[in-house]
Short mmCIF file of C-alpha atoms in Angstrom, two decimals:
data_model
loop_
_atom_site.label_atom_id
_atom_site.label_comp_id
_atom_site.label_asym_id
_atom_site.label_seq_id
_atom_site.Cartn_x
_atom_site.Cartn_y
_atom_site.Cartn_z
CA MET V 1 132.50 87.59 139.90
CA MET V 2 129.98 88.09 137.07
CA ARG V 3 129.47 91.68 138.19
CA ARG V 4 133.23 92.35 138.10
CA LEU V 5 133.48 90.90 134.60
CA LEU V 6 130.63 93.11 133.41
CA VAL V 7 132.10 96.22 135.03
CA ALA V 8 135.35 95.52 133.17
CA LEU V 9 133.42 94.98 129.93
CA VAL V 10 131.49 98.22 130.30
CA ALA V 11 134.72 100.08 131.07
CA LEU V 12 136.33 98.69 127.90
CA LEU V 13 133.28 99.58 125.83
CA ALA V 14 133.24 103.10 127.25
CA ILE V 15 136.91 103.54 126.41
CA GLY V 16 136.25 102.24 122.90
CA VAL V 17 133.37 104.68 122.41
CA VAL V 18 135.48 107.62 123.60
CA VAL V 19 138.45 106.64 121.41
CA LEU V 20 136.26 106.23 118.32
CA ALA V 21 134.39 109.48 118.95
CA THR V 22 137.66 111.33 119.49
CA TRP V 23 139.09 109.94 116.25
CA LEU V 24 135.97 110.95 114.29
CA HIS V 25 136.13 114.43 115.78
CA ARG V 26 139.84 115.10 115.35
CA SER V 27 140.59 113.23 112.15
CA HIS V 28 137.35 113.81 110.25
CA GLY V 29 136.02 117.01 111.76
CA TRP V 30 132.80 115.55 113.12
CA HIS V 31 130.92 117.55 115.70
CA PRO V 32 131.63 116.00 119.15
CA LEU V 33 127.98 115.13 119.73
CA ALA V 34 127.66 113.53 116.29
CA ALA V 35 130.89 111.59 116.80
CA PHE V 36 129.77 110.31 120.20
CA THR V 37 126.35 109.34 118.85
CA ALA V 38 127.93 107.47 115.93
CA ALA V 39 130.21 105.55 118.29
CA LEU V 40 127.25 104.52 120.43
CA LEU V 41 125.26 103.50 117.37
CA LEU V 42 128.16 101.33 116.23
CA LEU V 43 128.08 99.54 119.59
CA LEU V 44 124.35 98.98 119.17
CA ALA V 45 124.89 97.75 115.61
CA VAL V 46 127.43 95.17 116.76
CA ASP V 47 125.02 93.83 119.40
CA THR V 48 122.21 93.79 116.84
CA ALA V 49 124.35 91.90 114.33
CA LEU V 50 125.53 89.31 116.84
CA LEU V 51 121.98 88.62 117.96
CA GLY V 52 120.82 88.59 114.35
CA THR V 53 123.35 85.87 113.59
CA GLN V 54 122.02 83.81 116.51
CA PHE V 55 118.44 84.25 115.29
CA ALA V 56 119.46 83.21 111.79
CA PHE V 57 120.91 79.95 113.13
CA GLY V 58 117.79 79.57 115.27
CA ALA V 59 115.56 79.95 112.20
CA TRP V 60 117.46 77.18 110.45
CA PHE V 61 117.01 74.82 113.41
CA ARG V 62 113.36 75.80 113.75
CA SER V 63 112.70 75.06 110.08
CA ARG V 64 113.99 71.52 110.56
CA GLU V 65 111.81 70.59 113.53
CA ALA V 66 108.77 72.88 113.67
CA SER V 67 105.48 71.86 112.10
CA VAL V 68 104.15 75.40 112.67
CA ARG V 69 105.31 78.41 110.68
CA TYR V 70 105.24 81.60 112.75
CA GLY V 71 105.99 84.20 110.10
CA VAL V 72 108.50 87.02 109.87
CA ARG V 73 106.70 89.30 112.32
CA ALA V 74 107.24 86.95 115.28
CA SER V 75 110.92 86.61 114.42
CA LEU V 76 111.41 90.37 114.17
CA ARG V 77 109.56 90.87 117.44
CA ALA V 78 111.82 88.36 119.17
CA TRP V 79 114.96 89.93 117.69
CA GLY V 80 114.00 93.47 118.68
CA ALA V 81 112.98 92.56 122.21
CA GLU V 82 116.14 90.50 122.67
CA ILE V 83 118.29 93.49 121.75
CA VAL V 84 116.64 95.48 124.53
CA ALA V 85 116.88 92.56 126.97
CA SER V 86 120.57 92.04 126.28
CA LEU V 87 121.44 95.70 126.82
CA ARG V 88 119.46 96.03 130.04
CA THR V 89 120.87 92.73 131.36
CA PHE V 90 124.57 93.11 130.64
CA LEU V 91 125.01 96.89 130.80
CA TRP V 92 122.75 97.67 133.75
CA ALA V 93 120.74 95.10 135.73
CA GLN V 94 123.50 92.62 136.50
CA ILE V 95 125.85 95.39 137.56
CA ARG V 96 123.37 97.43 139.59
CA TYR V 97 121.53 94.59 141.34
CA ALA V 98 124.04 91.72 141.50
CA ASN V 99 124.51 91.95 145.27
CA THR V 100 121.16 93.51 146.19
CA PRO V 101 118.37 91.45 147.80
CA LEU V 102 115.39 91.21 145.51
CA PRO V 103 111.92 92.54 146.42
CA SER V 104 109.98 90.04 148.51
CA ALA V 105 106.65 89.69 150.32
CA ASP V 106 107.93 87.60 153.22
CA ASP V 107 104.52 87.38 154.89
CA GLY V 108 102.65 86.93 151.62
CA PRO V 109 100.03 84.20 151.29
CA ARG V 110 101.33 82.64 148.07
CA PRO V 111 104.06 79.99 147.69
CA PRO V 112 107.63 81.24 148.25
CA VAL V 113 109.75 81.33 145.09
CA LEU V 114 113.49 80.76 144.65
CA LEU V 115 114.85 82.36 141.46
CA VAL V 116 117.82 80.66 139.76
CA HIS V 117 119.55 82.46 136.90
CA GLY V 118 121.36 81.01 133.89
CA TYR V 119 124.73 81.03 132.17
CA LEU V 120 126.70 84.32 132.27
CA CYS V 121 124.09 85.89 134.51
CA ASN V 122 123.46 86.76 138.15
CA ARG V 123 120.44 87.55 140.30
CA GLY V 124 120.15 91.05 138.82
CA VAL V 125 118.33 89.65 135.79
CA TRP V 126 115.38 88.75 138.05
CA ARG V 127 114.59 92.14 139.60
CA PRO V 128 111.51 93.05 137.47
CA PHE V 129 110.03 89.57 137.91
CA ALA V 130 110.77 89.64 141.65
CA GLN V 131 108.92 92.94 141.99
CA TRP V 132 105.94 91.42 140.20
CA LEU V 133 106.03 88.29 142.39
CA ALA V 134 106.30 90.33 145.58
CA ALA V 135 103.31 92.46 144.56
CA ARG V 136 101.40 89.22 143.98
CA GLY V 137 102.20 88.00 147.50
CA HIS V 138 105.19 85.70 147.04
CA ALA V 139 108.23 85.65 149.28
CA VAL V 140 111.28 85.71 146.99
CA GLU V 141 114.83 84.42 147.40
CA SER V 142 117.64 84.30 144.85
CA VAL V 143 121.15 82.98 144.34
CA ASN V 144 124.29 83.87 142.40
CA LEU V 145 125.76 80.78 140.75
CA GLU V 146 129.52 81.01 141.09
CA PRO V 147 132.18 80.42 139.96
CA VAL V 148 130.87 81.76 136.66
CA PHE V 149 132.65 79.09 134.62
CA GLY V 150 132.50 76.28 137.18
CA THR V 151 130.63 73.01 136.91
CA ILE V 152 126.90 72.68 137.32
CA ASP V 153 127.66 70.38 140.25
CA ASP V 154 129.31 73.38 141.97
CA TYR V 155 125.96 75.16 141.90
CA VAL V 156 123.86 72.46 143.56
CA PRO V 157 124.94 73.40 147.13
CA ILE V 158 124.22 77.06 146.32
CA VAL V 159 120.66 76.19 145.31
CA ALA V 160 120.30 73.96 148.38
CA GLU V 161 121.34 76.88 150.59
CA GLY V 162 118.86 79.16 148.82
CA VAL V 163 116.07 76.65 149.43
CA ARG V 164 117.07 76.40 153.09
CA ARG V 165 117.11 80.19 153.56
CA LEU V 166 113.71 80.62 151.95
CA ARG V 167 112.07 77.85 153.97
CA GLU V 168 113.60 79.16 157.18
CA ARG V 169 112.60 82.75 156.49
CA THR V 170 109.01 81.93 155.60
CA GLY V 171 108.35 78.91 157.81
CA ARG V 172 107.08 76.99 154.77
CA ASP V 173 107.89 73.33 154.25
CA ARG V 174 107.91 73.51 150.46
CA ILE V 175 108.85 76.24 148.01
CA ALA V 176 108.75 76.76 144.25
CA ILE V 177 111.71 77.29 141.94
CA VAL V 178 111.71 79.41 138.79
CA ALA V 179 114.88 78.98 136.75
CA HIS V 180 116.11 80.53 133.53
CA SER V 181 118.31 78.80 130.96
CA MET V 182 121.12 76.77 132.59
CA GLY V 183 119.43 77.39 135.96
CA GLY V 184 116.74 74.88 135.01
CA VAL V 185 119.35 72.17 134.57
CA VAL V 186 120.88 73.20 137.92
CA ALA V 187 117.44 72.79 139.50
CA ARG V 188 117.20 69.28 138.07
CA ALA V 189 120.62 68.41 139.50
CA TYR V 190 119.56 69.79 142.88
CA LEU V 191 116.40 67.65 142.93
CA ALA V 192 118.37 64.59 141.83
CA ASP V 193 120.53 65.07 144.94
CA ALA V 194 118.02 66.35 147.49
CA GLY V 195 114.74 64.79 146.41
CA THR V 196 111.39 66.55 146.22
CA ALA V 197 110.51 67.02 149.89
CA ALA V 198 111.28 70.77 149.93
CA VAL V 199 109.95 71.73 146.48
CA CYS V 200 106.36 71.83 145.24
CA ALA V 201 106.91 73.21 141.71
CA VAL V 202 109.68 74.03 139.24
CA VAL V 203 109.19 76.32 136.25
CA THR V 204 112.02 76.55 133.73
CA LEU V 205 112.30 79.33 131.17
CA GLY V 206 114.28 78.50 128.04
CA SER V 207 116.30 75.78 129.76
CA PRO V 208 118.47 73.49 127.59
CA HIS V 209 117.28 70.25 129.16
CA ALA V 210 118.78 68.23 126.32
CA GLY V 211 121.67 70.64 125.82
CA THR V 212 122.13 73.25 123.14
CA TRP V 213 124.15 73.37 119.95
CA LEU V 214 125.77 76.68 120.99
CA ALA V 215 127.25 75.15 124.16
CA SER V 216 130.09 73.66 122.12
CA SER V 217 131.40 77.20 121.56
CA GLY V 218 130.82 78.35 125.16
CA CYS V 219 133.43 78.96 127.85
CA GLY V 220 133.73 76.98 131.05
CA ARG V 221 133.05 73.52 132.36
CA ASN V 222 129.37 74.36 132.78
CA ALA V 223 129.07 75.00 129.03
CA SER V 224 130.67 71.63 128.28
CA GLN V 225 127.99 69.97 130.43
CA LEU V 226 125.30 71.46 128.18
CA VAL V 227 126.59 69.98 124.91
CA PRO V 228 123.85 67.72 123.48
CA GLY V 229 124.48 64.04 124.14
CA CYS V 230 127.28 64.63 126.64
CA ALA V 231 127.92 62.12 129.41
CA TRP V 232 127.00 64.55 132.17
CA LEU V 233 123.48 65.12 130.83
CA SER V 234 122.98 61.39 130.36
CA THR V 235 124.05 60.73 133.94
CA LEU V 236 121.70 63.42 135.23
CA GLU V 237 118.78 61.92 133.33
CA ALA V 238 119.51 58.49 134.79
CA ARG V 239 119.50 59.92 138.34
CA GLU V 240 116.12 61.65 138.04
CA THR V 241 112.86 60.20 139.30
CA PRO V 242 109.37 60.46 137.76
CA ALA V 243 108.27 62.33 140.91
CA ALA V 244 110.87 65.02 140.31
CA ARG V 245 110.01 65.36 136.61
CA ALA V 246 106.32 65.72 137.50
CA LEU V 247 107.07 68.97 139.36
CA PHE V 248 108.32 70.69 136.20
CA THR V 249 106.65 73.09 133.82
CA THR V 250 108.93 73.99 130.92
CA VAL V 251 108.25 77.31 129.23
CA TRP V 252 110.01 77.43 125.89
CA SER V 253 110.18 79.61 122.80
CA PRO V 254 110.42 78.35 119.22
CA HIS V 255 112.30 81.61 118.56
CA ASP V 256 114.95 81.01 121.23
CA ASN V 257 118.29 82.29 119.94
CA ILE V 258 120.49 80.39 122.41
CA VAL V 259 118.90 76.97 122.95
CA MET V 260 118.89 75.03 119.68
CA PRO V 261 117.18 72.97 118.40
CA GLN V 262 114.46 74.84 120.21
CA GLN V 263 111.71 72.30 120.79
CA ALA V 264 113.80 69.16 121.25
CA ALA V 265 116.30 70.84 123.58
CA GLN V 266 113.84 72.63 125.87
CA ARG V 267 111.26 69.88 126.37
CA LEU V 268 111.60 67.55 129.36
CA ALA V 269 109.99 64.11 129.40
CA GLY V 270 107.36 63.88 132.14
CA ALA V 271 106.97 67.65 132.44
CA GLU V 272 104.28 69.99 131.16
CA ALA V 273 105.52 72.11 128.23
CA ILE V 274 104.17 75.54 127.28
CA ALA V 275 105.33 77.31 124.12
CA VAL V 276 105.59 81.11 123.97
CA PRO V 277 106.42 82.09 120.37
CA GLY V 278 108.01 85.40 119.50
CA ARG V 279 110.35 85.58 122.49
CA GLY V 280 114.11 85.49 122.54
CA HIS V 281 116.18 83.71 125.15
CA LEU V 282 116.87 86.51 127.62
CA GLU V 283 113.49 88.11 127.09
CA LEU V 284 111.84 85.09 128.69
CA ALA V 285 112.99 86.43 132.08
CA TYR V 286 111.37 89.83 131.41
CA ASP V 287 108.15 88.96 129.60
CA ALA V 288 104.90 89.62 131.50
CA GLU V 289 103.02 86.77 129.81
CA VAL V 290 105.78 84.34 130.80
CA TRP V 291 105.51 85.64 134.39
CA ARG V 292 101.77 84.89 134.40
CA ILE V 293 102.34 81.38 133.04
CA ALA V 294 104.96 80.71 135.71
CA ALA V 295 102.72 82.01 138.50
CA GLN V 296 99.77 79.91 137.33
CA ALA V 297 101.94 76.79 137.25
CA ILE V 298 103.23 77.50 140.77
CA ASP V 299 99.73 78.11 142.12
CA ALA V 300 98.38 74.93 140.56
CA ARG V 301 101.20 72.59 141.56
CA CYS V 302 101.78 73.98 145.04
CA SER V 303 98.05 73.98 145.76
CA THR V 304 97.96 70.30 144.79
CA ALA V 305 100.96 69.64 147.01
CA ARG V 306 99.18 71.25 150.00
CA GLY V 307 96.12 69.18 149.27
#
């Protein structure tokens, strides 16, 4: 479903670019190439402005809770990289790879990894990370969380099926989960239902464990379950065990442009927390340093579990 929505979006954007370029050419005498380039640049400017607005709100939240000042350079780095991440995610990766199995080293020696995406995403966002994991020797499985605007509870059986497939395919008793954004909360809900017998580690990237301020303006029942202080999050917290929380490593960015307030929302009591400044929300799924942190956490926790 997410792929179909993005195909429709890209089609509308393409039509808009053509209409604007045609108008510039016919009404104002612009050269066709110049008119087309200007229309594309306008599209880029809109994306840049929308993300810039998010980062501005994020800076305000960060100023209220952070004891560390990161400087303008880190903010600009996060903004620029997030522009690239948003374009590659929504205009390419999630259309091209939505229904394609990810790279995997099924006979690899390292712990198998289930990848769980976040809100308004699908498995396509994970392809670069999956290639890196496969080269490192991890078997990889993924899921598409649908319906796109359903409840988080709808996604728990999907994750359970992904865990089952990965264990069956590799013959391993326990696997690791890496989850981005809302996917980290889905992983928590899965563990609250299924327990920890099948999972040796969970790494969350930019997950709104305590909700996010932006969820109040989101679409869908899943967004309403990520509003800070909502009943659903409180119920989830009451269902969790210390053993489940101990499996988690939360990787979070003080420059996150979606999860706000950044530190309070992304930390999870009982879990290890690792900050990666200078990264935007989507970029966390693409960043090589974040990949290394996730892999180290998986190796450490799953090695302990085997011991």
